[in-house]
Coordinates of C-alpha atoms and ligand atoms in Angstrom, one line a residue:
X14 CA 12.4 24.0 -81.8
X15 CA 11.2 22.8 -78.6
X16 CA 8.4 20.2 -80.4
X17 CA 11.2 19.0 -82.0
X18 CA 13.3 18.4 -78.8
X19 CA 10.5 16.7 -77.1
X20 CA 9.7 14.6 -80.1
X21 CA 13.7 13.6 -80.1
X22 CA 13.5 12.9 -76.1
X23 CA 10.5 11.5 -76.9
X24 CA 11.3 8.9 -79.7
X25 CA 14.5 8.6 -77.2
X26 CA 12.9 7.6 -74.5
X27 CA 10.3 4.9 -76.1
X28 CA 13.4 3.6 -78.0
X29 CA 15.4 2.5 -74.8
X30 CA 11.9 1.8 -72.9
X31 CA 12.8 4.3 -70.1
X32 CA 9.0 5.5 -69.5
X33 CA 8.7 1.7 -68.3
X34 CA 11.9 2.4 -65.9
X35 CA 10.1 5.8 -64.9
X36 CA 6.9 3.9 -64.2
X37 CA 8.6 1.1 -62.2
X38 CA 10.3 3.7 -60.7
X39 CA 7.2 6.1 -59.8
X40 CA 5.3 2.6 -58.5
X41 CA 8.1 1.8 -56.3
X42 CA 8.2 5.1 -54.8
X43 CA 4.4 5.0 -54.0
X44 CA 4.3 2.0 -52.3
X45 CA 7.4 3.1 -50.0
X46 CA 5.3 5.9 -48.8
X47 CA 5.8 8.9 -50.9
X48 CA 2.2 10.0 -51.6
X49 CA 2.7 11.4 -55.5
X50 CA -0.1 12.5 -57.4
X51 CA -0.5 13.9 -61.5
X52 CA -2.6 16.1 -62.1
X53 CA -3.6 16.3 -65.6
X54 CA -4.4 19.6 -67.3
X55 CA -6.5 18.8 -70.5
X56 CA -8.5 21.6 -72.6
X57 CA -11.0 20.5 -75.5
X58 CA -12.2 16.5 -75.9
X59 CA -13.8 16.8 -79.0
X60 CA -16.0 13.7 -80.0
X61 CA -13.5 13.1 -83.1
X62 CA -10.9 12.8 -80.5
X63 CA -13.0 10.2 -78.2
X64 CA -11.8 7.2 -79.5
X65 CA -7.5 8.3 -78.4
X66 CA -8.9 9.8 -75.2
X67 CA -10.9 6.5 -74.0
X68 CA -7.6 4.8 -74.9
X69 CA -5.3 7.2 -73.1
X70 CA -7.5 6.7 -69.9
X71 CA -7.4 2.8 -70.4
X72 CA -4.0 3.0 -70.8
X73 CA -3.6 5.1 -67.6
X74 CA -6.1 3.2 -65.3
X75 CA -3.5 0.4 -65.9
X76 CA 0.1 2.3 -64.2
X77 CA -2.0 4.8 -61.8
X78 CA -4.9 5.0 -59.1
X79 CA -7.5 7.7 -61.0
X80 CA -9.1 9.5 -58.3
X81 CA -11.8 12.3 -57.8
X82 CA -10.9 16.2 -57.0
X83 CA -12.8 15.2 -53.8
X84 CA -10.6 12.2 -52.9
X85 CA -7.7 14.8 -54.1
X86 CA -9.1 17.7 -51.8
X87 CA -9.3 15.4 -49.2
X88 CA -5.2 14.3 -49.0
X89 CA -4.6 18.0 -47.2
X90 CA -7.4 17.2 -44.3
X91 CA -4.7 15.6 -42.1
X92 CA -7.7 14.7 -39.6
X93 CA -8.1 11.5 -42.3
X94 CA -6.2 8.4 -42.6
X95 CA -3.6 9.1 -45.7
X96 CA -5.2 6.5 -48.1
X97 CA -2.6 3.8 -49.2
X98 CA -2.5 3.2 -52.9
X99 CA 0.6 0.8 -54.5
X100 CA 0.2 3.4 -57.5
X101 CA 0.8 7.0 -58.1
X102 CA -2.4 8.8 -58.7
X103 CA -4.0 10.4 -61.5
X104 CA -6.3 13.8 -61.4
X105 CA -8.3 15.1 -64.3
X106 CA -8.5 18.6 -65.1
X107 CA -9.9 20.8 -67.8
X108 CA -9.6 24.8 -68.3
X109 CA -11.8 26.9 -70.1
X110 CA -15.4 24.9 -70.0
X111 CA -15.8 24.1 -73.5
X112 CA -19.2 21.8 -74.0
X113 CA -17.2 19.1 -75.5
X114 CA -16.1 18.7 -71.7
X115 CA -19.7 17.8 -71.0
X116 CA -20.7 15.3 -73.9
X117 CA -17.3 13.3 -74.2
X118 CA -14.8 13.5 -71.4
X119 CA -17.4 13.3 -68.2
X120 CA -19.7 10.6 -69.2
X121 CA -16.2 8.4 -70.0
X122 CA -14.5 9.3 -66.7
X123 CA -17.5 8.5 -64.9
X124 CA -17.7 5.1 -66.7
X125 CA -14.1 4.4 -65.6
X126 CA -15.5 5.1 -61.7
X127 CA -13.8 8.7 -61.2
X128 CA -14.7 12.0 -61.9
X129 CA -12.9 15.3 -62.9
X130 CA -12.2 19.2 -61.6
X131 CA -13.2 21.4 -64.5
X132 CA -12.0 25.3 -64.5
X133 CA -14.9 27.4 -66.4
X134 CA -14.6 31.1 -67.0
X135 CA -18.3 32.5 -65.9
X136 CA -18.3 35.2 -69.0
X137 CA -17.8 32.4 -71.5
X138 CA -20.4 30.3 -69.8
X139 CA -23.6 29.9 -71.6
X140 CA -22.4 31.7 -74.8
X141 CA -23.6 30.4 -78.4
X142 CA -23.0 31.4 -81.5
X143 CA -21.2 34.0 -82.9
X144 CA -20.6 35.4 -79.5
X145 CA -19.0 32.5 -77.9
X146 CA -16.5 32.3 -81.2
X147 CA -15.6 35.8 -80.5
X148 CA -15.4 35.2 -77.1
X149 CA -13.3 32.3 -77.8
X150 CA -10.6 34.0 -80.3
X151 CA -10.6 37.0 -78.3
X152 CA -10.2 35.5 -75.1
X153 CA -9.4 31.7 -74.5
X154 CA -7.4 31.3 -77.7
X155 CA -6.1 34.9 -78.9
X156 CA -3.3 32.9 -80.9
X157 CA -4.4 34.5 -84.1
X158 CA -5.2 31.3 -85.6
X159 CA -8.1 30.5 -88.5
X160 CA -11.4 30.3 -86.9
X161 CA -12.6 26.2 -87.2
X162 CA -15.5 25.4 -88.7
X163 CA -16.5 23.2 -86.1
X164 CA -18.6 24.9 -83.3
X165 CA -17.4 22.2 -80.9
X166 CA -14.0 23.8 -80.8
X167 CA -15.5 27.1 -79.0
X168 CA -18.6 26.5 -77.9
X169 CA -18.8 26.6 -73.7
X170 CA -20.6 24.7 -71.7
X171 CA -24.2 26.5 -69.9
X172 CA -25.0 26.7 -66.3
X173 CA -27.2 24.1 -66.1
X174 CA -24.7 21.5 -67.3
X175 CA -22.2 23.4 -64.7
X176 CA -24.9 22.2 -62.3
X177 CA -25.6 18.8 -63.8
X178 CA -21.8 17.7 -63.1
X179 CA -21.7 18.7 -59.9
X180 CA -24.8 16.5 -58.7
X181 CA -22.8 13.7 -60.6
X182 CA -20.0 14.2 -58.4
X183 CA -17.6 16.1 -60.3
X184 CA -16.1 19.5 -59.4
X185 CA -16.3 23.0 -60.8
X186 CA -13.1 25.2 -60.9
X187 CA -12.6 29.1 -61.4
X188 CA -10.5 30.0 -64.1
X189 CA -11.1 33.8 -63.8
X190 CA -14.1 35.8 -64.8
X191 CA -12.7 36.7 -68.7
X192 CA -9.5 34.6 -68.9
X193 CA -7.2 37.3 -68.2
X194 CA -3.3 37.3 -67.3
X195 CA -3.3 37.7 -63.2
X196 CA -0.1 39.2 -63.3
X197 CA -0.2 43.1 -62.7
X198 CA -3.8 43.5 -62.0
X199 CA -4.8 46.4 -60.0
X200 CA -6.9 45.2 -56.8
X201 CA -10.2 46.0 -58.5
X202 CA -10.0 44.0 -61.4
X203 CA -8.4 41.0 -59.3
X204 CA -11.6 40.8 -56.8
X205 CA -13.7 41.0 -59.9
X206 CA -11.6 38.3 -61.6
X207 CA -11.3 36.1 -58.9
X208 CA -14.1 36.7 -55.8
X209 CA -16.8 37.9 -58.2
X210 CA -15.9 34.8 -60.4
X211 CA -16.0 32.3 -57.6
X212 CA -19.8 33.4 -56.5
X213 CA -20.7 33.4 -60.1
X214 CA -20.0 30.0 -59.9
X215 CA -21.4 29.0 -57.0
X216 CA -24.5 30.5 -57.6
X217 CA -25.4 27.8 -60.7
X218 CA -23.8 25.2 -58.5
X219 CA -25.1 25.9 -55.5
X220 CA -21.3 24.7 -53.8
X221 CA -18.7 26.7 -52.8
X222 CA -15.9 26.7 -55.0
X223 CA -12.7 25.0 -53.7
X224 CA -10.1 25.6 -57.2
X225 CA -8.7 27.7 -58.8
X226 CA -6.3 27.7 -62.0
X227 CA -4.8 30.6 -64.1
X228 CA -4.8 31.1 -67.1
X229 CA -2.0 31.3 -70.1
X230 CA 1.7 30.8 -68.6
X231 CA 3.4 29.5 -65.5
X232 CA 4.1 33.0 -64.8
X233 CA 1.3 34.3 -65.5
X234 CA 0.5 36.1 -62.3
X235 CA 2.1 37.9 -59.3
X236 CA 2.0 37.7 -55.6
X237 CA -0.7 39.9 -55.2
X238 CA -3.2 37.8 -57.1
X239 CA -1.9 34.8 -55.4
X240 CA -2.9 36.3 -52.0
X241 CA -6.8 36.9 -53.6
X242 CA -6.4 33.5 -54.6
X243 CA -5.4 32.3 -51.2
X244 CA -7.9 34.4 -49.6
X245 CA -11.1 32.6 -51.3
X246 CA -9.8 28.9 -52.3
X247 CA -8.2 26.3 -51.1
X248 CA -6.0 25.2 -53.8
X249 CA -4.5 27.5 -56.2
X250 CA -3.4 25.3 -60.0
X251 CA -0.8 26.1 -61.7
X252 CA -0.2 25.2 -65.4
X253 CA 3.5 24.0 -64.3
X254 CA 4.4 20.5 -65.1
X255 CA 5.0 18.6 -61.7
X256 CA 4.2 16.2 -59.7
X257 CA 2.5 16.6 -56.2
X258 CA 3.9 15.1 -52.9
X259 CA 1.1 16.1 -51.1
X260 CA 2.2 15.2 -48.0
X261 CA 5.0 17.4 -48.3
X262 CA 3.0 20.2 -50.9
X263 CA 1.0 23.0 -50.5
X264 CA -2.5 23.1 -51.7
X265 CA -2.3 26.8 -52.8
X266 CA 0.8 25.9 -55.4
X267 CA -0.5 22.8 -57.0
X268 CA 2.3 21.4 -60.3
X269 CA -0.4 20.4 -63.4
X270 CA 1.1 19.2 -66.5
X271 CA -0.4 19.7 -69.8
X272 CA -1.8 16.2 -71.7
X273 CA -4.6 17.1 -74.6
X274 CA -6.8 14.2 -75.2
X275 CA -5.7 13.9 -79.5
X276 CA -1.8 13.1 -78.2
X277 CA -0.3 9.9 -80.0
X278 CA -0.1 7.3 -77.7
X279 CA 3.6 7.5 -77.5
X280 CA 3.2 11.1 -76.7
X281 CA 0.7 10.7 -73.7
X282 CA 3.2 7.9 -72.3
X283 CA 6.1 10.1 -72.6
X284 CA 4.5 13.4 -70.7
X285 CA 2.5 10.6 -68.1
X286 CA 6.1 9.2 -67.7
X287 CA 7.7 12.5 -65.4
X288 CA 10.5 12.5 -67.7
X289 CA 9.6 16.5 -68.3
X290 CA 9.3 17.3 -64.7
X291 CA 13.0 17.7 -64.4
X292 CA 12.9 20.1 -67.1
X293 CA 10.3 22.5 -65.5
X294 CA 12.2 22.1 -62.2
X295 CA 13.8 25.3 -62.2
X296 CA 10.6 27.2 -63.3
X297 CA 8.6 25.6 -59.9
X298 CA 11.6 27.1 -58.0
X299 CA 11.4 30.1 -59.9
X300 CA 7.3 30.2 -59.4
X301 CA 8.2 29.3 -55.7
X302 CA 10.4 32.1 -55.1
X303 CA 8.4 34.6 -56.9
X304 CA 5.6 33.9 -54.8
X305 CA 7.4 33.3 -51.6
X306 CA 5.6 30.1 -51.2
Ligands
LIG426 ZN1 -7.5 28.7 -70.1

């Protein structure tokens, strides 16, 4: 039911051009001052999928500034000069680690001059085989659905290519020890998931980690994990469509919305649009409350 609504709005909203009103509108709104940024929550770029992805991000350098998570961390140090872009901004981010990360998505943001935030879960890391395909159904994607044939769809990336992206400039992100629901976790498990995670991390990169993203649903955690969360990051990610203000934002409640790298083209320009943020708007107030934010 809701695919079907959203391809509706969708076919609606091509049909009468509003996405180019949204964009107009979006541009207008960044070059008055309001500092808006989208960050993009992506999972698997498989190489069968490069071709639409390289497209996508063409499409996008053209409406939006892309910048780095460092350039993106950097908007909360209010001892810097605010940067002035006449477009919104664009950050990329990818959850769960998977190697296709590595061999197709960072080697084509890097040739587009920016560089993405990826969230890795340190028990999947370095897995092969059988193992990381049990991992993978069991864990990442417990949906239930027919194993692929193709090992690119669950195989993770290792440490040392954890370590290879960082020296390129792009940013590791913690997405929980063993992908597990934050919500209801007794204070054991949550330092395990969440500290022990982080210096997992750090030790293949050798950089503290600054991120970190939950896993499964918007309210997929509680207030508890969000203070562990506080405690040992500087930005929490949510997977709640939005878009950042970051002047007016708080880095430990960051909006992400959800665009895979095999959407259609009038997909991708529908969700990079902001026409859905109005429909998530009372879940970020929800989200907000719940934490007390
Ligand atoms: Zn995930």
């Amino acid at each position: 039911m809701r695919r079907f609504l959203r391809a509706s709005a969708m076919h609606a909203v091509a049909g009468l051009h509003l996405d180019e009103v949204m964009f107009r509108c979006q541009r207008w709104r960044a070059s008055h001052g309001a500092p808006l940024v989208l960050v993009v929550e992506m999972h698997e770029t498989l190489c069968c999928d490069a071709a639409q992805l390289q497209r996508q991000l063409e499409w996008v350098a053209e409406r939006f500034a892309l910048i780095s998570p460092e350039t993106f961390f950097g908007l909360w140090d209010r001892t810097r000069t605010p940067p002035s872009w006449f477009k919104p901004a664009v950050v990329f981010t990818f959850d769960d680690g998977r190697a296709s990360n590595y061999t197709v998505a960072a080697p084509m943001l890097e040739s587009m001059g920016t560089r993405g935030l990826f969230f890795v879960v340190p028990e999947f890391v370095g897995l092969t085989g059988q193992k990381a395909r049990d991992f993978y159904y069991s864990r990442i994607d417990p949906r239930g659905l027919p194993p692929s044939e193709s090992a690119e769809q669950w195989t993770p990336m290792n440490s040392d290519q954890l370590a290879d992206l960082t020296r390129r400039g792009h940013s590791i992100g913690n997405h929980t020890l063993s992908h597990v629901s934050l919500a209801e976790l007794p204070p054991f498990d949550l330092e395990r998931q969440i500290s022990t995670s982080a210096a997992k991390i750090s030790s293949w990169t050798q950089k503290s980690v600054e991120a970190s993203a939950w896993p499964y649903s918007w309210n997929a955690i509680d207030r508890e994990a969000w203070g562990w969360i506080r405690k040992t990051h500087r930005f929490c990610f949510s997977p709640c469509p939005g878009t950042t203000n970051y002047s007016k934002d708080s880095p430990h409640l960051i909006w992400r919305t959800e665009i895979e790298a095999y959407y259609s083209d009038a997909l991708y320009r529908f969700m990079y649009s902001g026409m859905v943020d109005a429909a998530w708007a009372r879940r970020r107030r929800r989200l907000q409350a719940m934490l007390r934010t």
